[in-house]
Coordinates of C-alpha atoms in Angstrom, one line a residue:
Chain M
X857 CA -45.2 10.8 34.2
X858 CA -43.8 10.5 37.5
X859 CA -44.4 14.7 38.8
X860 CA -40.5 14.8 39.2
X861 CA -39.6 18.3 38.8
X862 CA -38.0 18.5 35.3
X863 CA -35.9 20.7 33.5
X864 CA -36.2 22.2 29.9
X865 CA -32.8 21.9 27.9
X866 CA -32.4 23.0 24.2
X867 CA -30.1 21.4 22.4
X868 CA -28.2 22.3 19.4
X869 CA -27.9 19.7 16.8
X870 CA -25.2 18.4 14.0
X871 CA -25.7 15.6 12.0
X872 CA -24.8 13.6 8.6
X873 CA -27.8 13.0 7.2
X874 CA -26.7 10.4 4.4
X875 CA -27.2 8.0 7.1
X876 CA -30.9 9.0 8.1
X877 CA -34.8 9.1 6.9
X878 CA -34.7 12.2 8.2
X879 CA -35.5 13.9 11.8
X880 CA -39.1 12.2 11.9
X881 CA -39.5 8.9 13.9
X882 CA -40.8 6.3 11.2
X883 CA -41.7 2.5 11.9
X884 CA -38.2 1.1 10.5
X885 CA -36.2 3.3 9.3
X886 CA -33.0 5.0 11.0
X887 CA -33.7 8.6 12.0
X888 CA -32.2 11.5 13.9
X889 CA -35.2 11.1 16.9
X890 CA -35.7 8.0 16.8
X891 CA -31.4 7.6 17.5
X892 CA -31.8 10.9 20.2
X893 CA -34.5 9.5 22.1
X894 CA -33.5 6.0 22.4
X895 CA -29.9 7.3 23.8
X896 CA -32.3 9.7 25.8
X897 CA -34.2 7.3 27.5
X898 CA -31.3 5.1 28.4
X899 CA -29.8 7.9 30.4
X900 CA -32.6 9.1 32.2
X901 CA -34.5 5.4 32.8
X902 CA -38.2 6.9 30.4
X903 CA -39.2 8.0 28.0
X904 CA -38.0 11.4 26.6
X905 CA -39.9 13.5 23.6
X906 CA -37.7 15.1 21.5
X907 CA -39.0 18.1 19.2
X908 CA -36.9 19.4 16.7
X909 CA -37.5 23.0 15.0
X910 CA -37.1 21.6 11.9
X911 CA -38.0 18.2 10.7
X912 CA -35.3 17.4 7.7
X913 CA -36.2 15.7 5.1
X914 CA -34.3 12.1 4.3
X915 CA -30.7 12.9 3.4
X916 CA -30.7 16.2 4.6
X917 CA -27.9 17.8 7.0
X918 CA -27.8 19.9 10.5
X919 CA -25.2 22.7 11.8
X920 CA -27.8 23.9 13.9
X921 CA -30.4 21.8 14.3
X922 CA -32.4 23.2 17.7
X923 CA -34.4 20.7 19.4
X924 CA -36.0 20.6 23.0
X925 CA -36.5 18.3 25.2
X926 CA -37.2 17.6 29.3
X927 CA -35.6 15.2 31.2
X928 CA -35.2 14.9 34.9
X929 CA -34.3 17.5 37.7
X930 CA -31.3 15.7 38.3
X931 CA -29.6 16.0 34.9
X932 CA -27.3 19.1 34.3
X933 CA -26.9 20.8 31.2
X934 CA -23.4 20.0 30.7
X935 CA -23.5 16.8 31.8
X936 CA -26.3 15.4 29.8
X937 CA -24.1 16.7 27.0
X938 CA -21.1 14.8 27.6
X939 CA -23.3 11.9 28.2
X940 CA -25.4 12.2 25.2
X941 CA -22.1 12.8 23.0
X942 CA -20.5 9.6 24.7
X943 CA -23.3 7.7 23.3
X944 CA -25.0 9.0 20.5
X945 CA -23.8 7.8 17.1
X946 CA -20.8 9.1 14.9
X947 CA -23.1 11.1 13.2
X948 CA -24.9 13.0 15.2
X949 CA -23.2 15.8 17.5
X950 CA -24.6 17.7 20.5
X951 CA -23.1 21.3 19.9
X952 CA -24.7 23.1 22.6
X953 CA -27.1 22.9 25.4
X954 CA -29.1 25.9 27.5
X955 CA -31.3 25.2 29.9
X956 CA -34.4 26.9 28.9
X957 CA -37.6 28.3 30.3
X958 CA -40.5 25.2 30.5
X959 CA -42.8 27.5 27.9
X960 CA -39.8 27.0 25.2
X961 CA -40.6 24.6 22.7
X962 CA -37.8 24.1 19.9
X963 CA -40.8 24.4 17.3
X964 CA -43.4 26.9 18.2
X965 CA -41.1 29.4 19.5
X966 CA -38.7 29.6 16.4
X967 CA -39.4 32.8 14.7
X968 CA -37.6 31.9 11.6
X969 CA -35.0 29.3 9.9
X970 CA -31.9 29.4 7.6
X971 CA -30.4 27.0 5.2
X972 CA -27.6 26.4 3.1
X973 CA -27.9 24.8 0.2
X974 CA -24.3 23.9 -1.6
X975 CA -23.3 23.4 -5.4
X976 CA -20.4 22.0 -6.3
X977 CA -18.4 23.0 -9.3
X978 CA -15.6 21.7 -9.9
X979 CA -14.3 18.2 -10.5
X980 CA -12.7 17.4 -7.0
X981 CA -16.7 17.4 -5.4
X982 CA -16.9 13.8 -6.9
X983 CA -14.2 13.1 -4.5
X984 CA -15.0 11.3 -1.0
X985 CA -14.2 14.2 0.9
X986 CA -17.1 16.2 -0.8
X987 CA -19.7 14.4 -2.6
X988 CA -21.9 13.7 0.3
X989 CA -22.4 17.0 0.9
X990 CA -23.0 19.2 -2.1
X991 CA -24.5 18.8 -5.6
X992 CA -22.2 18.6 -8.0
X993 CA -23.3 19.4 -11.3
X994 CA -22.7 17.6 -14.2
X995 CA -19.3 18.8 -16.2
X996 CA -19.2 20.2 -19.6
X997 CA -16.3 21.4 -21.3
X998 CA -14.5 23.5 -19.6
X999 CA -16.9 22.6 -16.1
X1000 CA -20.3 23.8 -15.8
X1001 CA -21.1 27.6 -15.8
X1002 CA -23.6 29.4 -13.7
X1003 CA -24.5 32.9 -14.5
X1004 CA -23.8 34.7 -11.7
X1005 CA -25.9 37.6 -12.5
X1006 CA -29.1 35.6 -13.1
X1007 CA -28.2 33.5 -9.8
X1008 CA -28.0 37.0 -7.9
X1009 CA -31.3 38.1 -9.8
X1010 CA -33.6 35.3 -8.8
X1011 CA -32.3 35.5 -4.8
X1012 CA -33.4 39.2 -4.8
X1013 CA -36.8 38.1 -7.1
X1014 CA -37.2 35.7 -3.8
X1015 CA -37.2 38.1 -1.1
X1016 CA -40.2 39.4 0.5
X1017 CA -43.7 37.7 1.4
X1018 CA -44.5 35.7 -1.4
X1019 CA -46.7 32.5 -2.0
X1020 CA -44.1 29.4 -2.7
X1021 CA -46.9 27.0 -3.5
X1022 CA -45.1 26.4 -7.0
X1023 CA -41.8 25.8 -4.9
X1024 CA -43.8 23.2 -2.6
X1025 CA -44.5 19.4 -2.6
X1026 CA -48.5 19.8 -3.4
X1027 CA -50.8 19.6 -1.0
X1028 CA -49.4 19.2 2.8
X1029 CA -50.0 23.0 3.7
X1030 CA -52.9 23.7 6.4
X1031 CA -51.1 27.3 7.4
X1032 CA -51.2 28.3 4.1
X1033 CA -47.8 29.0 1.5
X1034 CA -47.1 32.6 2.5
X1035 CA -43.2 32.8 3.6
X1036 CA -41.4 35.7 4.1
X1037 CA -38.1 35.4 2.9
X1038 CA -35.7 37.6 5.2
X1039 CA -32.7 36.9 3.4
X1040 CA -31.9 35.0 -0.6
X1041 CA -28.2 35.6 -1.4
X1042 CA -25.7 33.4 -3.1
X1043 CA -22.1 33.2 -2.2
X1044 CA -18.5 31.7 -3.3
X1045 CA -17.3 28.6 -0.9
X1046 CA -14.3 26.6 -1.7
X1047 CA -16.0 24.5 -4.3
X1048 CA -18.5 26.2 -5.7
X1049 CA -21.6 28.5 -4.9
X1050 CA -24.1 28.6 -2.0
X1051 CA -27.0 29.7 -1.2
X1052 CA -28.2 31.5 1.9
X1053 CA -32.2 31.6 2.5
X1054 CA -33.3 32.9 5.6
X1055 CA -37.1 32.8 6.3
X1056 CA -40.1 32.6 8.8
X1057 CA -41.2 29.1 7.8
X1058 CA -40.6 26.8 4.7
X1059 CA -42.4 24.5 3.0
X1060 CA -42.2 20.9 2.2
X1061 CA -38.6 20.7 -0.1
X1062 CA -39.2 24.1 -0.2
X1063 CA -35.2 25.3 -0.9
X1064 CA -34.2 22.2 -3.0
X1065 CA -37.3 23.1 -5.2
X1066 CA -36.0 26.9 -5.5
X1067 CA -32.2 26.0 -5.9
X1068 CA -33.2 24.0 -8.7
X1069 CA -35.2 25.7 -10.8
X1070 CA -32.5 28.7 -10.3
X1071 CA -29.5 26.3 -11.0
X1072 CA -31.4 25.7 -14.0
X1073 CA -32.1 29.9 -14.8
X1074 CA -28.4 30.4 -14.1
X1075 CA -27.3 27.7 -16.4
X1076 CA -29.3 28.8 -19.3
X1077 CA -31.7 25.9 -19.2
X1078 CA -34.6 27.9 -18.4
X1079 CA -36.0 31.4 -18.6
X1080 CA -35.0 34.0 -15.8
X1081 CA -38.8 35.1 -15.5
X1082 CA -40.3 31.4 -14.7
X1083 CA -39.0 33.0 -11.0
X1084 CA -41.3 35.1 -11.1
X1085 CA -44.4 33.5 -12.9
X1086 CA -44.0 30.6 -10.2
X1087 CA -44.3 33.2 -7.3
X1088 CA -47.4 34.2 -9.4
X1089 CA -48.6 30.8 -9.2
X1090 CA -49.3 31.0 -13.2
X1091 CA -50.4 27.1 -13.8
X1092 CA -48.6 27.0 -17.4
X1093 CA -44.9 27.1 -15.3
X1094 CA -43.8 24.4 -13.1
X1095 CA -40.2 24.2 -11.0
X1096 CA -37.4 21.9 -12.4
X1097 CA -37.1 18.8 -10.1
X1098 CA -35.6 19.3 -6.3
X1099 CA -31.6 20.0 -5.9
X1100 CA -30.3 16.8 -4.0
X1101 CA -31.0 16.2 -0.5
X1102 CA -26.9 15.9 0.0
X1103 CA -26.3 19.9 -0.5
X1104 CA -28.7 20.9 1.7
X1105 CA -27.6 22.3 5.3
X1106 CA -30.4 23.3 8.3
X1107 CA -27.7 25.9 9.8
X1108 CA -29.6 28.4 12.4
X1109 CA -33.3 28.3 13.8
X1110 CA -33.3 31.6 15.1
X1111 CA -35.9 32.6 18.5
X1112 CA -34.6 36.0 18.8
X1113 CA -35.2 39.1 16.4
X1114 CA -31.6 40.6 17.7
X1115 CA -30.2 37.2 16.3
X1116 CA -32.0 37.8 13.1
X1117 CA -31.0 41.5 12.7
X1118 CA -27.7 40.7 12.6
X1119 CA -27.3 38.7 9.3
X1120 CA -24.1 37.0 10.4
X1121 CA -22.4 34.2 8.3
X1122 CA -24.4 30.5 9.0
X1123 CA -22.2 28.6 7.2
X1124 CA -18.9 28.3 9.5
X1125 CA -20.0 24.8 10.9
X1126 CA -20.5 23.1 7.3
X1127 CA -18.2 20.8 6.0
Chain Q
X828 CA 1.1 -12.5 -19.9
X829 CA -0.3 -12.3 -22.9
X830 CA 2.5 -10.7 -24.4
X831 CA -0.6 -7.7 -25.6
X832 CA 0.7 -4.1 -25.8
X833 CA 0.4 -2.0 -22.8
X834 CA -0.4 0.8 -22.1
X835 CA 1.4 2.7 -18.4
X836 CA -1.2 4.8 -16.9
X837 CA -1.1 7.3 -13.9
X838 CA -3.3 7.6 -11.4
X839 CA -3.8 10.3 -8.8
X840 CA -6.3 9.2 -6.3
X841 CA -8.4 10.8 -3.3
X842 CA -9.3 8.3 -0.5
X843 CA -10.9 8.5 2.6
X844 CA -9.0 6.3 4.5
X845 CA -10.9 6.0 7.8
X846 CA -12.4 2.6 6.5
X847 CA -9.1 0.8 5.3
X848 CA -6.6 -1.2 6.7
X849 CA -4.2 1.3 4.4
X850 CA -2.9 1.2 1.2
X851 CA -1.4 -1.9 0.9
X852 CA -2.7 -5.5 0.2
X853 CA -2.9 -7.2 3.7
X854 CA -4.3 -10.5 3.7
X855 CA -8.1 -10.5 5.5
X856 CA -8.5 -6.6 5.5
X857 CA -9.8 -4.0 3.4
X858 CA -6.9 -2.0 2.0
X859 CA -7.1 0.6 -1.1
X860 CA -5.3 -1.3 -3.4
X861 CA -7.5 -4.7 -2.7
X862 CA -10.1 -3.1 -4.0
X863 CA -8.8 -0.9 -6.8
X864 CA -6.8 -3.8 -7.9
X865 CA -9.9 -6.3 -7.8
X866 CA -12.0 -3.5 -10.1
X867 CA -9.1 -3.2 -12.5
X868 CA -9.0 -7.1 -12.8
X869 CA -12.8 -6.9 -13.5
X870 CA -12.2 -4.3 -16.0
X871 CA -9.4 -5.6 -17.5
X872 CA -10.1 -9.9 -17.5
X873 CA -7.0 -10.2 -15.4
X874 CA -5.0 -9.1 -12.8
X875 CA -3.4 -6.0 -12.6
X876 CA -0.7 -4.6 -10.4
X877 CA -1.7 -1.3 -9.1
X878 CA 2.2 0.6 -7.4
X879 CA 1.3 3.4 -4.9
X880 CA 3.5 6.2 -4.3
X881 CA 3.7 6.1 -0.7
X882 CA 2.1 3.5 1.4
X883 CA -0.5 5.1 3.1
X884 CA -1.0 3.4 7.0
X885 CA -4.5 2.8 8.4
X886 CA -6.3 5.2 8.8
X887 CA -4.3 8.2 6.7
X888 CA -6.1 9.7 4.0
X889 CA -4.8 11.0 0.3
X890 CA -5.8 13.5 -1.8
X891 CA -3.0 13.0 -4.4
X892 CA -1.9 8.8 -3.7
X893 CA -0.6 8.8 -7.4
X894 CA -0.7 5.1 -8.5
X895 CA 0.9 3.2 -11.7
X896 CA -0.6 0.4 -13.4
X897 CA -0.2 -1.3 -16.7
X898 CA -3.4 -1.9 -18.8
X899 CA -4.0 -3.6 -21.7
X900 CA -3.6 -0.7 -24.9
X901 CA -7.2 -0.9 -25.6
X902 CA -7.9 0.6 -22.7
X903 CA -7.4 4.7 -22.6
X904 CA -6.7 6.9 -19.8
X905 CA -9.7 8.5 -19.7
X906 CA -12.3 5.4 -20.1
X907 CA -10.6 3.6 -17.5
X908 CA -11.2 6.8 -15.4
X909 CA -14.3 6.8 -16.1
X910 CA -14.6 3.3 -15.6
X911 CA -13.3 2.9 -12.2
X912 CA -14.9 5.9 -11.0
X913 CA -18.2 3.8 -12.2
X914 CA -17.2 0.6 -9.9
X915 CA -14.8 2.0 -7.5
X916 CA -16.4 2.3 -3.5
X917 CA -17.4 5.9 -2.5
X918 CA -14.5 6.3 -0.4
X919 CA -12.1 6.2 -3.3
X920 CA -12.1 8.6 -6.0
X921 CA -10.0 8.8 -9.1
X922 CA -9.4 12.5 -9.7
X923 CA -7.0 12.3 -12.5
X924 CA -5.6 9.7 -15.6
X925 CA -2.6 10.1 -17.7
X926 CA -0.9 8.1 -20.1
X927 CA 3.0 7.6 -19.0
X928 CA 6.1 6.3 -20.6
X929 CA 6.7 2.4 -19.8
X930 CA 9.7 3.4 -17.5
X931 CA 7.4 5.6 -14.7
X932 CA 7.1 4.0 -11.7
X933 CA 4.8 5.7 -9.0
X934 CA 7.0 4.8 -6.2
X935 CA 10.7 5.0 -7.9
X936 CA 10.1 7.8 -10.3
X937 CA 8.6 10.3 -7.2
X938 CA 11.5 12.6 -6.1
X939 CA 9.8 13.7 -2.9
X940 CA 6.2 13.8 -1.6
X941 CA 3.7 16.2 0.6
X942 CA 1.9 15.6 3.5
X943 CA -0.7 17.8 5.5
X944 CA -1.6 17.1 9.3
X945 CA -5.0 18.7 10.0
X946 CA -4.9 19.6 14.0
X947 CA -8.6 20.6 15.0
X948 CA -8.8 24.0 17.9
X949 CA -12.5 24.2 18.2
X950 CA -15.0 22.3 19.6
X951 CA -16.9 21.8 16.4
X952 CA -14.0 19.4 15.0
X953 CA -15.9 17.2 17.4
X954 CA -18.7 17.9 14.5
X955 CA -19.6 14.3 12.4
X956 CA -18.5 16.9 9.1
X957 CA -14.6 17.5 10.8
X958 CA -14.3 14.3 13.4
X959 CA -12.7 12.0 11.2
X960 CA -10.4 13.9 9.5
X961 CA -8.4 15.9 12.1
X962 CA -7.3 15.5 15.6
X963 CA -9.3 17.5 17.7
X964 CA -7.0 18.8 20.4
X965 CA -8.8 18.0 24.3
X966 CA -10.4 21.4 25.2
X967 CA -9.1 23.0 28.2
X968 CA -10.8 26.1 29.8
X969 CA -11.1 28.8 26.6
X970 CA -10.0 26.0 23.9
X971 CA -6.6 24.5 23.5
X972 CA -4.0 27.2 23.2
X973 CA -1.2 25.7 20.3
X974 CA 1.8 28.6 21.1
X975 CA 2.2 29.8 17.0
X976 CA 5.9 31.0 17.6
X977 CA 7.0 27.6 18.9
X978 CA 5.0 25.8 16.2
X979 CA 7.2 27.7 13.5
X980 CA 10.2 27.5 15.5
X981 CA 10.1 23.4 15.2
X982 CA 8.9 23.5 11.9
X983 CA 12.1 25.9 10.9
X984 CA 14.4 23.3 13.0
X985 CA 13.1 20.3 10.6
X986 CA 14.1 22.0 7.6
X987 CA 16.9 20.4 5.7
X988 CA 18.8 17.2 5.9
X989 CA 18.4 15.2 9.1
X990 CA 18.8 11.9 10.1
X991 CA 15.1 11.2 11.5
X992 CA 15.0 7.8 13.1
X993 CA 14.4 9.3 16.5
X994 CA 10.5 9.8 15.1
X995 CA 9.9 6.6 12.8
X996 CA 8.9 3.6 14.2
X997 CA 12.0 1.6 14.8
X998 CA 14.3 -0.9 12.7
X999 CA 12.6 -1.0 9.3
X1000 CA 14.7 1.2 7.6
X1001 CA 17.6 -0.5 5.2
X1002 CA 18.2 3.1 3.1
X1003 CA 19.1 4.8 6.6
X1004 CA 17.2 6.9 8.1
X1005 CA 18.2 10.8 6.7
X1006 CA 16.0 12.7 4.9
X1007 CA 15.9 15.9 2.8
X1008 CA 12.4 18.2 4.5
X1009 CA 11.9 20.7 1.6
X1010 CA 9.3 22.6 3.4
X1011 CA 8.0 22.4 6.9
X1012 CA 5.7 25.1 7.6
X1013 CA 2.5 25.8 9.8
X1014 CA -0.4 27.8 8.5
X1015 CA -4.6 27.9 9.5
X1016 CA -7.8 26.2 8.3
X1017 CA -10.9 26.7 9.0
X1018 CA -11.0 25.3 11.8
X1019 CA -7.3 24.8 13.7
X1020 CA -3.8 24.4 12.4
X1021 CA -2.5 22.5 9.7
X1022 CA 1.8 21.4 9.0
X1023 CA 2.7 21.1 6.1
X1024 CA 5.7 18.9 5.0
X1025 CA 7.3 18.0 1.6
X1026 CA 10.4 15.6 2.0
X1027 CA 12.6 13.6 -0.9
X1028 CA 11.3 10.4 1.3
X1029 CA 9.4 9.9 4.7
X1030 CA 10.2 7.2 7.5
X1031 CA 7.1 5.1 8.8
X1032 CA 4.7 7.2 10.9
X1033 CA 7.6 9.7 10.9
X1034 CA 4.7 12.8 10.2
X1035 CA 2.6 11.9 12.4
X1036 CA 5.3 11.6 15.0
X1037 CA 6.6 15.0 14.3
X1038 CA 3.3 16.3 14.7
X1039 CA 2.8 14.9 18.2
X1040 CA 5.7 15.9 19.3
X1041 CA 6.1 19.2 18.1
X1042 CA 2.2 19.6 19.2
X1043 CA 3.3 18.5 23.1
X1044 CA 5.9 21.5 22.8
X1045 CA 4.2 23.9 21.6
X1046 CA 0.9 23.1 23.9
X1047 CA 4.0 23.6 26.4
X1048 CA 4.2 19.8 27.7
X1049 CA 7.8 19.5 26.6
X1050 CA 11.0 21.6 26.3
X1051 CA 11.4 23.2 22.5
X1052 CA 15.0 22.1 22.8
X1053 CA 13.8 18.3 22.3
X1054 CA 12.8 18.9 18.7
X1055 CA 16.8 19.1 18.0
X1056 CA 17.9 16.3 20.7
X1057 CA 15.8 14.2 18.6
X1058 CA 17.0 14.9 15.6
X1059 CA 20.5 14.6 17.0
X1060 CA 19.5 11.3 18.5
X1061 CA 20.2 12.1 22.0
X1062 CA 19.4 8.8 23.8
X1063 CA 17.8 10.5 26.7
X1064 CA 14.7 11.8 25.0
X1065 CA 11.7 10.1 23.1
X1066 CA 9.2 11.4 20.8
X1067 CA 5.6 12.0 22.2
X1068 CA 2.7 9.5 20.9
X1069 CA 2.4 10.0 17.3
X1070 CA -0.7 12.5 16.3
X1071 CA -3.8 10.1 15.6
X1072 CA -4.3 8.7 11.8
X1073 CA -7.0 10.7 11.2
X1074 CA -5.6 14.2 10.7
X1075 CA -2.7 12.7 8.0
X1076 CA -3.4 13.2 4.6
X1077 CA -0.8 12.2 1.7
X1078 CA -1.4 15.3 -0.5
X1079 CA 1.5 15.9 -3.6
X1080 CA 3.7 13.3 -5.1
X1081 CA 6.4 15.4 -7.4
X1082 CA 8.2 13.9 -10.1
X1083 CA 9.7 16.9 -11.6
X1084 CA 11.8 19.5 -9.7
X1085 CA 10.0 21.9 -11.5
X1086 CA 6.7 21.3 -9.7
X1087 CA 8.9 21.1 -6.5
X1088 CA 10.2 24.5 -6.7
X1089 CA 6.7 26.0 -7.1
X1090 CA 5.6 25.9 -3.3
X1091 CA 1.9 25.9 -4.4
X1092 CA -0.8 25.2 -2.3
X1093 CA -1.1 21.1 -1.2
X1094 CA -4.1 21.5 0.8
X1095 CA -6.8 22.3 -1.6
X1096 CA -8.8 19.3 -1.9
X1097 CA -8.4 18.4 1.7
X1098 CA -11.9 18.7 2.9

């Protein structure tokens, strides 16, 4: 606006999502830009854009949220930081900031995304500590079991280029429903199972879609090959409804292929 | 009242105690046992005592408060579980029920309790997942550096019978101020240090004073040596500012010296 020399910072994200609508600014509802840019534009004295790699869906967490923005010559790295951690709410944490080239855009240069997605199982995720931020499934005698095998199955069914149409709210994809999924594994944490998906782009509800219909393979409710036939697209198999928002974790946006290579653990910042 | 059978039931309870005034019924503030005592009443069609184990101060969490209250007999332990789970606020969370004899009393019957102080080394304690429930330690250059050998050194020094009035809050003792400390120990989390303590009673704040003192010393603010002035109640030394609220989590309550002499893990449902 005003031709003042600006810098391009990238900013790593944590939030809570059980208090949001999501990233997405939306006439009157709370979300994570809409609370980012107001606290932005406060400090720098105009309007700031924020873009975020990822836009979460309502109820959704960050650990690594990446978004970009440009603010002002005069603003620091480190100092907008402190400032925007001073005054953002509870919820919502500035990890990290870089100042970045002015061609990086938190978006279009991602090359691909990871998630978490958590399932509780045992009693003690219904406790106020936990049940905010995983899905705990129901209990049956004895606590619910997951077959680990048919979990482990599906994530390597999932790996690859595949169509996830089936595994898509219909009808919001102009770039088509090819993902490459990078890496689909399932893992202990202290409650219960996780799963890890890795991928060049997702679609809409994309992993809650998947981590329910395999929650319901690996708990019996459902045949192990409706994996497949949904990758197939065959129109007589449909997904079981979405896992909850509350399990699900944006945890790396990744801009580098050395980042990717290495496969590291993205779970250390979730709760 | 009514003269109708009762039936003693047990409660062990997980709370999240960032949004209460504590445990204890304080006229014009939210406490714990307000609002479990005003959904037992509605349960119940009158009121209904509810006796806490230890008296939990603002702020402090519990992941095993263990509670008594009398019920009328057709109620069972597990419906009324159920029940208050139903119509209890998120932050509280019954984890367990249990019939009891008429003579248990949650508070008289305990022979000693457990405590956890979470103490947060890494930035992303400031995270909304870890902010409220531990005390992030102010970075320095390269992180706060917590020397371990000192840390166990205190922690060896509070073992056994000591008077400790130096770290309570002062003059509200009439039972004196010695106590038995059955295990004092240091270990990791995720994401710092953590103390444990188990003791046959506690003086007010008394934890959360140890833990700020014995943090000072071993962040090298303060001599080691202070650890046993205090406890000798040498007049010349004072304990630092008690550790914040926040990072204090009541975690056992032991009524049976067998349970006591187990040493099991009390930090398992701390999140």
């Amino acid at each position: 606006v005003t031709g003042a020399a600006e810098r391009q910072i990238r900013l790593t994200l944590h939030y809570d999502g059980g208090g949001y609508s999501g990233w997405q600014v939306q006439p009157g509802a709370r979300t994570v830009q809409a609370e980012l840019e107001a606290v932005l534009e406060r400090l720098v004295g105009a309007p700031v854009r924020a873009v975020a790699a990822g836009r979460t869906d309502t109820g959704v967490h960050a650990v690594g949220q990446v978004v970009s923005v440009g603010v002002p010559a005069r603003w620091r790295a480190g100092e907008l930081r402190r400032a925007l951690n001073a005054l953002l709410p509870a919820d919502v944490w500035v990890k990290d900031v870089v100042e970045v080239g002015a061609d990086f855009h938190a978006r279009f240069s991602a090359i691909a995304r990871g998630y978490v997605y958590r399932v509780g199982l045992v009693d003690a995720c219904a406790s106020p500590f936990r049940r905010r931020y995983c899905w705990l499934l129901p209990m049956t005698a004895g606590g619910p079991r997951l077959n680990a095998t048919l979990l482990d199955d599906a994530a390597a069914r999932l790996r690859g280029r595949h169509s996830f149409a089936a595994f898509a709210k219909a009808g919001q994809e102009e770039r088509g429903d090819e993902c490459t999924v990078l890496r689909s594994e399932w893992s202990r944490w202290a409650a219960g199972v996780q799963y890890v998906i890795v991928a060049d782009r997702f679609l809409h509800h994309m992993v809650r879609y998947v981590v329910g219909t395999v929650v319901d393979v690996a708990r019996g409710r459902r045949p192990a090959e409706d994996v497949v036939a949904l990758l197939e697209r065959r129109s007589d198999v449909t997904t079981s409804p979405p896992a909850p928002a509350r399990g699900l974790y944006l945890a790396r946006v990744y801009y580098d292929e050395r980042d990717l290579n290495r496969a590291e653990r993205i779970d250390e910042d979730l709760p």
